[in-house]
Short mmCIF file of C-alpha atoms and ligand atoms in Angstrom, two decimals:
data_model
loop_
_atom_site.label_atom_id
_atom_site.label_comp_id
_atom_site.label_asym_id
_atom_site.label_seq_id
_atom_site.Cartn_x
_atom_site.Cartn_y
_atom_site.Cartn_z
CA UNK A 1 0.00 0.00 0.00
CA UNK A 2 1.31 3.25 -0.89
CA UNK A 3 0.55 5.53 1.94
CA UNK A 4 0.35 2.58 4.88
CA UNK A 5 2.92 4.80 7.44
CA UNK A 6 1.31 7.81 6.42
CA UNK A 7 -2.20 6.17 7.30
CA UNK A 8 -0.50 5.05 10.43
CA UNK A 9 0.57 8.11 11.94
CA UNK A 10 -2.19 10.07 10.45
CA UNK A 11 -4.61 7.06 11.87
CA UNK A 12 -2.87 7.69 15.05
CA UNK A 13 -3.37 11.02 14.86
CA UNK A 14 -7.25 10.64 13.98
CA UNK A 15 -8.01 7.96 16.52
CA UNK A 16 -6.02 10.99 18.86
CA UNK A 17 -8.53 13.40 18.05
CA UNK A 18 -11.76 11.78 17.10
CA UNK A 19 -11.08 10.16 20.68
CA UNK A 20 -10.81 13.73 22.29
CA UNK A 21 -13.52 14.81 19.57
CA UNK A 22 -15.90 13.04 21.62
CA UNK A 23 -16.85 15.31 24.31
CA UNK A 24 -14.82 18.21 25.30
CA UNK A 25 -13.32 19.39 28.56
CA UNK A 26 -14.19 22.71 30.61
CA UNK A 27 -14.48 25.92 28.97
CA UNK A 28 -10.65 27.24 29.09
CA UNK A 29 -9.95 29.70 31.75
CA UNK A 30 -7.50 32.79 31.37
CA UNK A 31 -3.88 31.17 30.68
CA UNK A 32 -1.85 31.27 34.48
CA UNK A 33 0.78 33.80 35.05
CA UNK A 34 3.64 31.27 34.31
CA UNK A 35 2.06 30.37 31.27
CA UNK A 36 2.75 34.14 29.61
CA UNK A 37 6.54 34.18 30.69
CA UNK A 38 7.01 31.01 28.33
CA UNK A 39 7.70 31.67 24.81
CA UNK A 40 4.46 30.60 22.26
CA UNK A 41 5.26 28.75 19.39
CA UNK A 42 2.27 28.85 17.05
CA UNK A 43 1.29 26.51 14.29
CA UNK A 44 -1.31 28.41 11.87
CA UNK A 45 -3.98 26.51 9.68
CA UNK A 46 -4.48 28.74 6.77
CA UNK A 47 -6.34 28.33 3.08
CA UNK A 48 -3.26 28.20 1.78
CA UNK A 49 -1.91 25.58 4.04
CA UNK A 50 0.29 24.52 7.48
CA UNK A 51 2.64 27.91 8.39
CA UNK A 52 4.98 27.63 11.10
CA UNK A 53 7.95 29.58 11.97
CA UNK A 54 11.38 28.34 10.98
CA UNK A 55 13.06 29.23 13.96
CA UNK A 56 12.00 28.53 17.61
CA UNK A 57 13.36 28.37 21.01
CA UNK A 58 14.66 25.00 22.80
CA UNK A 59 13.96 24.35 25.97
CA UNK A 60 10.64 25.11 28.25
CA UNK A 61 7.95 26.11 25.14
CA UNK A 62 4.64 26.39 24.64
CA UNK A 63 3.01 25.67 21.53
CA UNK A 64 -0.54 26.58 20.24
CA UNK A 65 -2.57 26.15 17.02
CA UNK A 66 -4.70 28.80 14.81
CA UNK A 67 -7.31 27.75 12.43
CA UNK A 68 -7.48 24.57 10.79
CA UNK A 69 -9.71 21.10 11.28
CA UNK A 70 -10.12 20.76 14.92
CA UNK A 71 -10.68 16.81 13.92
CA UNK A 72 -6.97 17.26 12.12
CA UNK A 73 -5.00 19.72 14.46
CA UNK A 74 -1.06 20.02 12.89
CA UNK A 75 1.52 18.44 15.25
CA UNK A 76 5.34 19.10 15.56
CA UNK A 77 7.80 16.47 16.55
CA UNK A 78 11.71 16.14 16.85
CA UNK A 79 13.10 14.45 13.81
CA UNK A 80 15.84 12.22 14.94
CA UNK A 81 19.48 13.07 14.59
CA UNK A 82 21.08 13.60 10.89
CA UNK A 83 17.47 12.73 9.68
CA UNK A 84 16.36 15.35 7.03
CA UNK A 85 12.05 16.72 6.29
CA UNK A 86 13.56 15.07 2.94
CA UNK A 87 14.08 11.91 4.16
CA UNK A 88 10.76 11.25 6.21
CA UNK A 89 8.78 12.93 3.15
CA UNK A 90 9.99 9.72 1.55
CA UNK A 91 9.69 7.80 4.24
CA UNK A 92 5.85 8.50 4.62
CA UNK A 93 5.58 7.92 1.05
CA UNK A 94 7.41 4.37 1.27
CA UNK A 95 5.33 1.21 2.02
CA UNK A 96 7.16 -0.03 5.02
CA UNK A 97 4.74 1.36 8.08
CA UNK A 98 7.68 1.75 10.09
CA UNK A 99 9.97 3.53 8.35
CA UNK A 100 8.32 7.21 9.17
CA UNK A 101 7.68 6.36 12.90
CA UNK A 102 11.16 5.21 13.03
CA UNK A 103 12.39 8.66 11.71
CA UNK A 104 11.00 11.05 14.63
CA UNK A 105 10.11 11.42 18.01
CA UNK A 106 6.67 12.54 18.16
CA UNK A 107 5.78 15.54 21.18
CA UNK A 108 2.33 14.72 22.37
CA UNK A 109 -0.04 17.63 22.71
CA UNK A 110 -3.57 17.73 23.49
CA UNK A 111 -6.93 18.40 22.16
CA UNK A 112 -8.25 21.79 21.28
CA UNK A 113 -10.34 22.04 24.20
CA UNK A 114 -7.45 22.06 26.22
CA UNK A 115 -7.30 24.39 29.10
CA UNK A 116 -4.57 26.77 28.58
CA UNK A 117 -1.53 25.86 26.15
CA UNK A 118 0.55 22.86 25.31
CA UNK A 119 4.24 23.29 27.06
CA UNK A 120 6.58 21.39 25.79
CA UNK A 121 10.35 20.95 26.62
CA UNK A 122 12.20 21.00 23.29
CA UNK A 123 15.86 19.68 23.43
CA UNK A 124 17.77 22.04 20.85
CA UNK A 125 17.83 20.46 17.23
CA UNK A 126 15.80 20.04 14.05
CA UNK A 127 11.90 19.78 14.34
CA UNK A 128 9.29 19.26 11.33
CA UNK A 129 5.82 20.61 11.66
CA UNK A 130 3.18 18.56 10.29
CA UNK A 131 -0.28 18.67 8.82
CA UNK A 132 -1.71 15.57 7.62
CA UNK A 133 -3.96 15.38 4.95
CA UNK A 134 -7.31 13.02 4.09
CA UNK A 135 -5.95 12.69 0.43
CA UNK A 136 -2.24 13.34 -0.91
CA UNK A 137 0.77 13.82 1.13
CA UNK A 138 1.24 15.08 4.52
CA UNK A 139 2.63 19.03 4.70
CA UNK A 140 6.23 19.23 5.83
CA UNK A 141 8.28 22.43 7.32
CA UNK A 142 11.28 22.13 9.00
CA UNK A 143 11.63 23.86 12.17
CA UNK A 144 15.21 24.66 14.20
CA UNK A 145 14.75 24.62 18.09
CA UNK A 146 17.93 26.79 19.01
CA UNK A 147 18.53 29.09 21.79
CA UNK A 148 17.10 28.08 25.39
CA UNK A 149 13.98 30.07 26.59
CA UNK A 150 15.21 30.53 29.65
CA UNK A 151 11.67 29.55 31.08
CA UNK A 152 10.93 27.45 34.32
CA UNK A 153 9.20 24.32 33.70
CA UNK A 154 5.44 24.74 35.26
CA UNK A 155 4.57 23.76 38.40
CA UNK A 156 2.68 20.72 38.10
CA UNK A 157 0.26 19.03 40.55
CA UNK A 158 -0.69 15.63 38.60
CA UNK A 159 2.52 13.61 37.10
CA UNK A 160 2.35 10.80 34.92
CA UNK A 161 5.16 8.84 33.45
CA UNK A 162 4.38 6.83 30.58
CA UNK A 163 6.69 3.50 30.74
CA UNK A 164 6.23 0.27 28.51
CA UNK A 165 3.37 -0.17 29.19
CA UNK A 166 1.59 1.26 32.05
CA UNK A 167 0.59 4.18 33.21
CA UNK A 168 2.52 5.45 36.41
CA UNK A 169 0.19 7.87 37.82
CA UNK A 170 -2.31 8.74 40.84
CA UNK A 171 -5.48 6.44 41.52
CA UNK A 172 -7.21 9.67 42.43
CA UNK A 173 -7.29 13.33 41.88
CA UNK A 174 -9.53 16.27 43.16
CA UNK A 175 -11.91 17.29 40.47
CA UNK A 176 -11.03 20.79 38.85
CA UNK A 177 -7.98 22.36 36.76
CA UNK A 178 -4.71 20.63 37.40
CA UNK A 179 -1.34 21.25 35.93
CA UNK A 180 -0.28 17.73 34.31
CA UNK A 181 3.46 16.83 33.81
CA UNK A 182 3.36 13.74 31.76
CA UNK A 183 6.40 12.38 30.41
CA UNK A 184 7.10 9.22 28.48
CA UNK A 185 10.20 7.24 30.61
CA UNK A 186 9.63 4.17 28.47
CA UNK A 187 10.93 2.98 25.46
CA UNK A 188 8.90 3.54 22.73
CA UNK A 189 5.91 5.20 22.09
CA UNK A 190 2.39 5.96 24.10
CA UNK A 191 -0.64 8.05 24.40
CA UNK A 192 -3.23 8.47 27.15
CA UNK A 193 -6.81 8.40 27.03
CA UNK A 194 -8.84 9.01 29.71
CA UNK A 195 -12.49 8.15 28.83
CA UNK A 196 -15.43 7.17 30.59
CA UNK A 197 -16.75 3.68 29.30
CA UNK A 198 -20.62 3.21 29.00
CA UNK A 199 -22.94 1.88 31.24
CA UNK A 200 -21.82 -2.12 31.15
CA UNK A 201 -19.33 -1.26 28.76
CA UNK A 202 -15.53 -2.67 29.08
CA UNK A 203 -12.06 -2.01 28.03
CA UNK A 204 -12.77 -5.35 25.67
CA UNK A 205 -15.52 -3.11 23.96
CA UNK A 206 -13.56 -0.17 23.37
CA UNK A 207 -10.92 -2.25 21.87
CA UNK A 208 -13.29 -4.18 20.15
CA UNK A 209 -14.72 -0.82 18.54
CA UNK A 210 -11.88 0.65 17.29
CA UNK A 211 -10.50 -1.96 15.24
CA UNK A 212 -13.91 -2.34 13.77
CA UNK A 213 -15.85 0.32 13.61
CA UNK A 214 -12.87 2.71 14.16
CA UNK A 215 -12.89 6.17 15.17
CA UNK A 216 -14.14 8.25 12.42
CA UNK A 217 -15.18 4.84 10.69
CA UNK A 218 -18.94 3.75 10.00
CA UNK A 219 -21.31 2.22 12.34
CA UNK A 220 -21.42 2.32 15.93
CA UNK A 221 -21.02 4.96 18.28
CA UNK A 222 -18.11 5.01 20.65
CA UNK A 223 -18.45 2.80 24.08
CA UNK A 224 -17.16 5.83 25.91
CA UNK A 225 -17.37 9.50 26.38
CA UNK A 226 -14.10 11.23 26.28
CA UNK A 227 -11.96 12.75 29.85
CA UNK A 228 -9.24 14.13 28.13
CA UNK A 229 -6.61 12.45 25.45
CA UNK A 230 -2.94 13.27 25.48
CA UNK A 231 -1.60 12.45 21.35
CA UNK A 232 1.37 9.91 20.93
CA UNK A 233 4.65 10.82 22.76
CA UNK A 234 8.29 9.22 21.54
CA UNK A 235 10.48 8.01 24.51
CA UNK A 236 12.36 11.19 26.80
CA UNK A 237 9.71 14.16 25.95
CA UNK A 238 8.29 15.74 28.80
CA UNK A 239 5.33 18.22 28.68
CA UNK A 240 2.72 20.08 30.46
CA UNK A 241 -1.17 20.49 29.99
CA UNK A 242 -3.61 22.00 31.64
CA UNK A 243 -7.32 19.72 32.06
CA UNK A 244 -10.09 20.33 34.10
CA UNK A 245 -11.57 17.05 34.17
CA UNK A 246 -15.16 16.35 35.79
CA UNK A 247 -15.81 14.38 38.31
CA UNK A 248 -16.24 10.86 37.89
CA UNK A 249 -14.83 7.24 36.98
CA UNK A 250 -12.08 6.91 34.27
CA UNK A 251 -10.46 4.59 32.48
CA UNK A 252 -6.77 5.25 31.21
CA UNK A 253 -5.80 3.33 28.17
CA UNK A 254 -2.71 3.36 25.46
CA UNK A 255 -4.21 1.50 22.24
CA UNK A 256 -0.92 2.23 20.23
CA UNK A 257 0.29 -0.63 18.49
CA UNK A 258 3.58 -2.06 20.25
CA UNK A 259 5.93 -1.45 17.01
CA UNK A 260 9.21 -2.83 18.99
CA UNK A 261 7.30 -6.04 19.52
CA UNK A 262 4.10 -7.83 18.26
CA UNK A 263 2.41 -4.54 17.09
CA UNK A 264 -0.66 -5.20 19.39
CA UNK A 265 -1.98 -2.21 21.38
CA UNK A 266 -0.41 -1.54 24.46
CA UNK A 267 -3.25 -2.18 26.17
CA UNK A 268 -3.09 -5.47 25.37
CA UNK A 269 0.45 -5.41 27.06
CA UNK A 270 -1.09 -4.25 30.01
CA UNK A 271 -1.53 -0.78 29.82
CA UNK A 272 -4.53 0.57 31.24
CA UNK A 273 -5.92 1.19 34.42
CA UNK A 274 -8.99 3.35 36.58
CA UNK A 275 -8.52 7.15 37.67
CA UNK A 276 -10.92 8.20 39.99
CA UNK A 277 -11.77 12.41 39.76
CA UNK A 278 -13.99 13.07 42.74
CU1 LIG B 1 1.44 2.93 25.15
#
């Protein structure tokens, strides 16, 4: 198949925002005061395409999106060292599925519902801005992360580390807006969604629909109304979001396919678990 690793990151990337599509979190409030002293990177949808500034700073960053398909937000990740935007433009054209994934390290990031912006720590180095498209190829800008920002990393009052494969996290939080640090210690990729599964649903249904009916696919409804989903985040980035997430029972669940191993979903690996918001 011609497109297969564009269709899986771009499926990734769908499944990341149909999944946070689903029901959205708390109105935003005004951005905190520690928010405005870090630098804004912005990534702008426009008619004309994906625009995104060439040169950014490394270190503690935050990075918001303009315009665009909320269902197809544009993403930046860190392309892996001595790899060119020329070299994973063919890459996402080739037909191995791998051979794109293999090529980057992708930042995470959040839905656009999001309370406050998407901090990321950038190590200095070469980024690529992406916009993915339903048809054709994928838009591709290079990006240089250079001088430090200088910025404190926020103060964070939930931390997750992402490790292969669970979720190392609190059982419970207070209900309201919390600073999240969530960083991926692990070894290769994850994401986090934190959904709350129908009445006599199970985790085995929510699997079970999206490799059928699929988000964004025909039939069914999903099993689950949607917390708050944190994209896919490549092994050693760290980043901060702000959720307010209501009250109530969640289920946390990685359904990335394990691409060191037997490409099942993590979750099949293990990696899910409950989050109580009360
Ligand atoms: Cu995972």
């Amino acid at each position: 198949m011609k497109h297969t690793a564009m269709k899986l990151i771009a499926a990734a990337v769908l499944a990341s925002s149909l999944l946070s599509a689903c029901r959205p979190v708390q109105a935003p409030a005004a951005p905190t005061e520690a928010a405005a002293e870090i630098p804004v990177v912005t990534l702008k949808v426009t008619e004309t395409g994906l625009e995104a500034p060439a040169e950014i700073p490394s270190g503690i960053v935050a990075v918001t999106v303009e315009g665009g398909d909320p269902e197809n937000q544009p993403m930046l990740a860190r392309l892996n060292e001595g790899v060119t935007v020329e070299q994973l433009t063919e890459a996402l054209a080739s037909p191995n599925p791998l051979a794109a994934l293999a090529l980057v390290s992708l930042l995470g990031g959040s839905n656009a519902s999001v309370d406050g912006p998407v901090i990321h720590e950038l190590r200095a180095g070469d980024y690529v801005a992406m916009l993915f498209a339903d048809d054709g190829p994928p838009q591709l800008l290079p990006v240089t992360a250079g001088k430090p920002s200088g910025a404190p990393p926020p103060a964070a009052d939930v931390q997750v580390s992402l490790v292969d494969f669970n979720f190392m996290m609190p059982d419970q939080i207070a209900a309201g807006r919390h600073v999240w640090q969530i960083e991926n210690t692990g070894e290769q990729w994850h994401e986090m969604a934190i959904v709350q599964l129908n009445e006599g649903k199970t985790v085995e249904d929510l699997v079970a629909w999206v490799n059928s009916s699929g988000p964004g696919g025909p039939g069914e409804p999903p099993p689950y109304a949607e917390g708050a989903f944190w994209h896919p985040m490549g092994a050693g980035q760290r980043a901060w979001v702000t959720w307010n997430i209501p009250a109530g029972e969640y289920t946390v669940i990685c359904i990335l396919p394990d691409v060191a191993g037997d490409m099942r979903p993590h979750v099949a690996h293990g990696m899910v678990r409950t989050l109580v918001v009360k």
